[in-house]
Short mmCIF file of C-alpha atoms in Angstrom, two decimals:
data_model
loop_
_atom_site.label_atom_id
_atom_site.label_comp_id
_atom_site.label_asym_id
_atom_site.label_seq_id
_atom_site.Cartn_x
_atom_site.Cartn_y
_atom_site.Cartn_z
CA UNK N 1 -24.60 -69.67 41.94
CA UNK N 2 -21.54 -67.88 40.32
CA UNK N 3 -20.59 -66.56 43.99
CA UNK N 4 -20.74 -62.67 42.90
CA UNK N 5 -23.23 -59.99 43.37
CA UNK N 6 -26.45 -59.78 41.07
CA UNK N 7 -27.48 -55.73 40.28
CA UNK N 8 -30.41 -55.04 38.03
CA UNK N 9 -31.19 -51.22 36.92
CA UNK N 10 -34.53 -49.27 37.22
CA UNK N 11 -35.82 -50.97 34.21
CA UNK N 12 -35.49 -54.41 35.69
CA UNK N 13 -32.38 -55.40 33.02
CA UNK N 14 -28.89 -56.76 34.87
CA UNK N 15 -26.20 -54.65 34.65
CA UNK N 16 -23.62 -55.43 32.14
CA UNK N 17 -20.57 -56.55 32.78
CA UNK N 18 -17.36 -56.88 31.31
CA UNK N 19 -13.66 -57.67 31.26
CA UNK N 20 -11.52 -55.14 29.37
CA UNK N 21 -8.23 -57.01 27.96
CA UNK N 22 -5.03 -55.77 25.99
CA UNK N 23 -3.42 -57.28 23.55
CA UNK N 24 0.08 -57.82 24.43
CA UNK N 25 3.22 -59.59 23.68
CA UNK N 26 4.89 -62.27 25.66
CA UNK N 27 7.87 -60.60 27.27
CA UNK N 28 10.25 -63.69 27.11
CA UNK N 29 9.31 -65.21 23.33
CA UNK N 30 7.75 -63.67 20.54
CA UNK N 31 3.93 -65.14 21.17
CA UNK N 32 0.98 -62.90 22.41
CA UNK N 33 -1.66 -63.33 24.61
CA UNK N 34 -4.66 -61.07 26.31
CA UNK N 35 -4.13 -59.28 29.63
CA UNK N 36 -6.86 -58.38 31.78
CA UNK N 37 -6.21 -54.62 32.24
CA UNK N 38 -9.66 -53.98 34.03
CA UNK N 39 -13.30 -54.42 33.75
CA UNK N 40 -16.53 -52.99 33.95
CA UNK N 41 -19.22 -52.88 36.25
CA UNK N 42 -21.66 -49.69 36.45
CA UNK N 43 -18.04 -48.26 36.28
CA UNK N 44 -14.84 -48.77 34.80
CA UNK N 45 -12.24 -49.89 36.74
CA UNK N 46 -8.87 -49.56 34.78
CA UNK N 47 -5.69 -49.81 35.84
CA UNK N 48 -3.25 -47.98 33.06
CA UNK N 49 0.41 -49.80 34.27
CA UNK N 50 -0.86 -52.32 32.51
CA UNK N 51 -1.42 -50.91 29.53
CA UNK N 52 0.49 -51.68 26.36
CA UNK N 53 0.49 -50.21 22.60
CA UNK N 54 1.96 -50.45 19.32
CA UNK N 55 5.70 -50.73 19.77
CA UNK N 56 5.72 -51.51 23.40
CA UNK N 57 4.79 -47.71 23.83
CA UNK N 58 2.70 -47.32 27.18
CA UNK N 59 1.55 -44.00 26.30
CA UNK N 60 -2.36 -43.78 25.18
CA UNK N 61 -2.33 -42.82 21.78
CA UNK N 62 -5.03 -40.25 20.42
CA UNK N 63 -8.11 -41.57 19.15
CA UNK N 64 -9.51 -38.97 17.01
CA UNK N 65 -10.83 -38.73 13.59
CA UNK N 66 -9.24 -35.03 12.66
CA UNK N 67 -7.11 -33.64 14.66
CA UNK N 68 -7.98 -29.48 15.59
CA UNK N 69 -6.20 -27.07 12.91
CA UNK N 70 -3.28 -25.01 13.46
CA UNK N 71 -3.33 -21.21 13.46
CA UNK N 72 -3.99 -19.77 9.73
CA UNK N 73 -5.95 -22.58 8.67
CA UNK N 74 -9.57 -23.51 8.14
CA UNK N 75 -11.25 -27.09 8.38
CA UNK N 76 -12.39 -28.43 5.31
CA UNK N 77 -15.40 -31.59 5.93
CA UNK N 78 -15.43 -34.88 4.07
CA UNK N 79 -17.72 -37.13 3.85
CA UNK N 80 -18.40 -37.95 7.85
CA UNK N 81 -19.60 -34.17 9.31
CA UNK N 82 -17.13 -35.28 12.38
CA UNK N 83 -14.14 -35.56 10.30
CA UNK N 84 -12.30 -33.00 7.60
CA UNK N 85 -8.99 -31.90 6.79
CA UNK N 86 -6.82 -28.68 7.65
CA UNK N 87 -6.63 -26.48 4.59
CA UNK N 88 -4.47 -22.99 4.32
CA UNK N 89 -5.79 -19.79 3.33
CA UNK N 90 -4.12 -17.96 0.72
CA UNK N 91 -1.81 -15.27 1.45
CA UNK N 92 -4.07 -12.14 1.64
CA UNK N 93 -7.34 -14.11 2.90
CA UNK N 94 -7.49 -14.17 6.97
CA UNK N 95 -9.92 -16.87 8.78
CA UNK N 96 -13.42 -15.33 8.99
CA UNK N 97 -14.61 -18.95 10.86
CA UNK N 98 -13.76 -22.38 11.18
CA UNK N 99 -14.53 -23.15 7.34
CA UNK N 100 -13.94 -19.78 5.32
CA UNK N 101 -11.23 -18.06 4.81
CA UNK N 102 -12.22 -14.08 3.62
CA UNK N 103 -10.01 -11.66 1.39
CA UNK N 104 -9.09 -8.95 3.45
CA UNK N 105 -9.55 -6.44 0.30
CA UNK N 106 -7.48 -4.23 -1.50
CA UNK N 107 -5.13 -2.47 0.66
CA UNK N 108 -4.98 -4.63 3.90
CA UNK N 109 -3.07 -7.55 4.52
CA UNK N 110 -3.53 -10.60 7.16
CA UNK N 111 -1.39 -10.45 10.28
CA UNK N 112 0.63 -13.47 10.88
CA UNK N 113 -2.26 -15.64 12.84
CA UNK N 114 -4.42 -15.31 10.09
CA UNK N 115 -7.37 -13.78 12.81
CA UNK N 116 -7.58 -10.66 10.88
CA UNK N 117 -6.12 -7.95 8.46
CA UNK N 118 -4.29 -4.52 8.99
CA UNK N 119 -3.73 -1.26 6.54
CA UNK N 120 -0.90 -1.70 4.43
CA UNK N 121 1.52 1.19 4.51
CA UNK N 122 1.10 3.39 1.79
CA UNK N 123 3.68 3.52 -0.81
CA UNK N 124 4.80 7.30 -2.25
CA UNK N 125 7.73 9.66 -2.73
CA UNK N 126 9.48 9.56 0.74
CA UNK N 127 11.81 12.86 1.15
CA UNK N 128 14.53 10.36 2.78
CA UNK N 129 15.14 8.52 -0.47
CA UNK N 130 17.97 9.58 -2.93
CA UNK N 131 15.38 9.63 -5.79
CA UNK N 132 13.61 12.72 -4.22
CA UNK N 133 16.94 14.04 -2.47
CA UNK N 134 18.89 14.90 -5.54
CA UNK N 135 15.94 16.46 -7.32
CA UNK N 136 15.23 18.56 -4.05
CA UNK N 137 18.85 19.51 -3.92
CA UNK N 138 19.14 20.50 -7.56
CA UNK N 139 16.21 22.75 -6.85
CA UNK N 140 16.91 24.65 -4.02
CA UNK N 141 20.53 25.17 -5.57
CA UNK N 142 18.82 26.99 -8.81
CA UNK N 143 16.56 28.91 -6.31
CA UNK N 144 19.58 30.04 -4.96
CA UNK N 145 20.63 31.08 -8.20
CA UNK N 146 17.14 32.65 -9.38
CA UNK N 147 17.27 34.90 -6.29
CA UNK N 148 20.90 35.98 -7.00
CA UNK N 149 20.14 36.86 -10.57
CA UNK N 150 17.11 38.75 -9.10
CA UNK N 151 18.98 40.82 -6.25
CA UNK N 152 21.49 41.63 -9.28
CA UNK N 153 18.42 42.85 -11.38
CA UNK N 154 16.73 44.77 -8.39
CA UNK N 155 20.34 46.59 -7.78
CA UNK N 156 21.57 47.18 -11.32
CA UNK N 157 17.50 47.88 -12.13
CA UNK N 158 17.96 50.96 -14.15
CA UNK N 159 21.22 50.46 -15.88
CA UNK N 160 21.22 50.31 -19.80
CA UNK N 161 21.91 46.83 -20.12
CA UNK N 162 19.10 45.87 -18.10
CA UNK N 163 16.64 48.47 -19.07
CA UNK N 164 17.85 46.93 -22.83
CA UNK N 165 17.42 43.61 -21.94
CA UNK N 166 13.56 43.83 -21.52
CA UNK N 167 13.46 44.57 -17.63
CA UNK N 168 9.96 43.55 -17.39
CA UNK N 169 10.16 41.01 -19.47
CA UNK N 170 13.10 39.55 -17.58
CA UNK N 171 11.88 39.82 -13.88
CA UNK N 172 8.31 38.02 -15.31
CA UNK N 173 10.66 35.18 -16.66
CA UNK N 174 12.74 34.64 -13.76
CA UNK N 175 9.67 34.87 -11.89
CA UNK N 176 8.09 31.73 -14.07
CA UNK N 177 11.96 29.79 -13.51
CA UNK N 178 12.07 30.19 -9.80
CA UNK N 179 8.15 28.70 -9.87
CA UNK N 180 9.50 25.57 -11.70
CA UNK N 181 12.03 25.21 -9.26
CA UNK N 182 9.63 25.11 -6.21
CA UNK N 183 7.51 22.79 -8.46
CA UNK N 184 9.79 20.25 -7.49
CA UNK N 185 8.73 20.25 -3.87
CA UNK N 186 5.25 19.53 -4.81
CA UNK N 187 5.75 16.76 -6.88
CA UNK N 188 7.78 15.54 -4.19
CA UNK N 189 5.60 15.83 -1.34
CA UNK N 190 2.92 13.04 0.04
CA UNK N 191 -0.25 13.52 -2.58
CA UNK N 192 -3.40 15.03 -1.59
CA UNK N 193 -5.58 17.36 -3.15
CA UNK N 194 -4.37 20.44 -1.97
CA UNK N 195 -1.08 19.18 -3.51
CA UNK N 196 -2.60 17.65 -6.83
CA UNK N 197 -4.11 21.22 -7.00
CA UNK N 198 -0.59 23.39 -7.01
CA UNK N 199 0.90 20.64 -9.47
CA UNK N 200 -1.63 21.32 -12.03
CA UNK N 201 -1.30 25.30 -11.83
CA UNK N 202 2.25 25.02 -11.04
CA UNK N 203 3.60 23.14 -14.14
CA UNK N 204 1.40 24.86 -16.02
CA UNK N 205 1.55 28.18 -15.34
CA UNK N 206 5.42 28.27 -14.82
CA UNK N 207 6.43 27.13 -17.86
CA UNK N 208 3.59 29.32 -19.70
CA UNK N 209 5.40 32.27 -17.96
CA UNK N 210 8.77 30.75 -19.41
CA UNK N 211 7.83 30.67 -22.65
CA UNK N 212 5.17 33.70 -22.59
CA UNK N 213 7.86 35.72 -21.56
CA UNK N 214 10.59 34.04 -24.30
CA UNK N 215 8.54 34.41 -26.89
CA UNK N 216 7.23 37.90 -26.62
CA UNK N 217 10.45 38.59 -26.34
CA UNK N 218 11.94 37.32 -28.93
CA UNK N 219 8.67 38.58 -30.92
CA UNK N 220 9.64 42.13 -29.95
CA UNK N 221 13.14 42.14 -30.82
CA UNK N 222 12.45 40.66 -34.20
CA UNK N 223 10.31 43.11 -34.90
CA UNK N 224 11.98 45.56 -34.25
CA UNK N 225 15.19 44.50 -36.54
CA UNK N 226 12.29 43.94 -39.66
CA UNK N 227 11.01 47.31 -39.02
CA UNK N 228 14.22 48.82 -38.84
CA UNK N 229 15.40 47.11 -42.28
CA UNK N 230 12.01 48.85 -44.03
CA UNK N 231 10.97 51.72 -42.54
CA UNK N 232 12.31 54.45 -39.51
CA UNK N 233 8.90 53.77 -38.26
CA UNK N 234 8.59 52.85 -34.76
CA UNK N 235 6.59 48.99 -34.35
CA UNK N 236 3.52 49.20 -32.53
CA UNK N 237 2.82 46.88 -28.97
CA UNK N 238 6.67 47.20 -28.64
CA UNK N 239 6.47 49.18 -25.01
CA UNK N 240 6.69 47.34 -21.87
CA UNK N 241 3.44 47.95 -21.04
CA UNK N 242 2.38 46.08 -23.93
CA UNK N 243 5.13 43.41 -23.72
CA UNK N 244 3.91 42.68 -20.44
CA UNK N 245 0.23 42.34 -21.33
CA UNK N 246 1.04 39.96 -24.41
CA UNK N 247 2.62 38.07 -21.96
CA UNK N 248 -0.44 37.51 -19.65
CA UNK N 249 -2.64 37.03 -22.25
CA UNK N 250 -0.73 34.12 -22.97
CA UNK N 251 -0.58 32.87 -19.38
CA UNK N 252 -4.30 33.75 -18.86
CA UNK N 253 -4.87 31.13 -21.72
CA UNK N 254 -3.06 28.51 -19.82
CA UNK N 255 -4.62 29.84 -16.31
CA UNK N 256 -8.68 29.05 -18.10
CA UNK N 257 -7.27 25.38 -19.29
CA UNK N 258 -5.82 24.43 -16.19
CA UNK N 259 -9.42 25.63 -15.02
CA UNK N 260 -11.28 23.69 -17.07
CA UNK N 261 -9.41 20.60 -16.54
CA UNK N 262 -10.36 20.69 -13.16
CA UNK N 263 -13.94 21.21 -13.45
CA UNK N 264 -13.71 18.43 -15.89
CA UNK N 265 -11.33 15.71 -14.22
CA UNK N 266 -11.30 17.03 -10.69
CA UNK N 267 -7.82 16.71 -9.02
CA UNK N 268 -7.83 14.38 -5.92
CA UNK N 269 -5.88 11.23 -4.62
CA UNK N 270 -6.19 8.05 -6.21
CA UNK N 271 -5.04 4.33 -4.92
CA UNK N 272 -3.49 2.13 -7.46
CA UNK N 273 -3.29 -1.34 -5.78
CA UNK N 274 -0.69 -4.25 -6.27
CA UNK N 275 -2.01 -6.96 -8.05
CA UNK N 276 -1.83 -10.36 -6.09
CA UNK N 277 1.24 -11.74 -7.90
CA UNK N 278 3.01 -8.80 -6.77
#
């Protein structure tokens, strides 16, 4: 009756059929009207030319309800399970899926896609920096100085003034400066526990020769003026064998506390992490 074709599916229902029409502006006045653009018939049949959007635009605009995420960013659902929003991570989280962002942890940091973390470089006393240049200079300058004093006291070794001077006494205590002076290096160098080690025993035991050696010294010469003022007696544990024992019975005292500070508080390396504001 209508003069077209008549199709029916397996289910015995006619096909549907329809005419698919834009909405589109005259192009000489300012009234609209509906263009047939193509239909449908068991297929669609669409002719795009046609085809006109908001603006006069031809191009098909994007009918989605979120848009994919950029790189760094995580989707966050709202109500409808088929739409959400993009969200960024913060600055030290990378994206561990599509809807969580993870901290990396202390010590790593996200690369610039956000897909994972690397191992932040560590941070210490780097030789190339003035603040551990001048202090290494200074140092090896007064080892230079040390071992001059010492050739002078190894060629001049048994000369009055040096005999007078405490000989032993003198060698133990430029022994103890020239071990403060290659301290330096240690507390310069990168920390580990072979290095936390020769700190401890280092600083310790050089300056305990210092002032071991200073004091018994000193202890010995003012004893000797006292005993002179009272009595022609000679003072006892004045000899250089003596001297020289008093000495390391002072530096054997510091030698057992450095000891037991280790067994106590074992020496090892230790990270101290940024906090996140930093």
């Amino acid at each position: 009756l209508a003069g077209s074709p008549v199709k029916f599916d397996d289910s015995g229902d006619g096909l549907a059929r329809y005419d698919i029409l834009n909405y589109q502006r005259h192009l000489n006045s300012s009234g609209y009207h509906y263009r047939k653009v193509g239909r449908w018939f068991n297929y669609l049949q669409l002719d795009p030319s046609y085809l006109v959007f908001e603006n006069n635009n031809t191009a098909t605009p994007t009918s989605a309800c979120s848009l994919p995420c950029e790189v760094g960013m995580i989707k966050k659902q709202q109500g409808d399970t088929c739409c959400w929003i993009c969200d960024k991570c913060e600055e030290y989280e990378f994206v561990y899926d599509e809807f969580t962002c993870k901290d990396c942890g202390p010590g790593y940091w996200p690369y610039e896609d956000k897909l994972s973390c690397y191992a932040l470089e560590l941070q210490y006393m780097r030789w190339n920096t003035p603040y551990a240049f001048v202090p290494a200079a200074f140092s090896c300058l007064g080892i230079l100085v040390t071992f001059a004093v010492i050739v002078l006291f190894i060629k001049h070794n048994d000369t009055p003034l040096v005999r007078a001077s405490g000989r032993e006494l003198s060698y133990m205590l430029l022994f103890g400066i020239l071990l403060c002076y290659l301290n330096t290096f240690a507390l310069l160098a990168k920390p580990t526990t072979e290095i936390c080690i020769t700190q401890r025993f280092g600083i310790g035991v050089g300056f305990s020769i210092i002032y071991g050696a200073l004091l018994t010294k000193t202890n010995r010469i003012s004893r000797i003026f006292d005993s002179a003022s009272k009595s022609a007696q000679r003072p006892s544990y004045i000899s250089p064998k003596s001297q020289v024992m008093i000495t390391c019975s002072l530096i054997a005292i510091q030698i057992i506390l450095t000891l037991v500070w280790m067994i106590v508080e074992p020496p090892g390396t230790r990270f101290h992490y940024p906090t996140r504001n930093q």
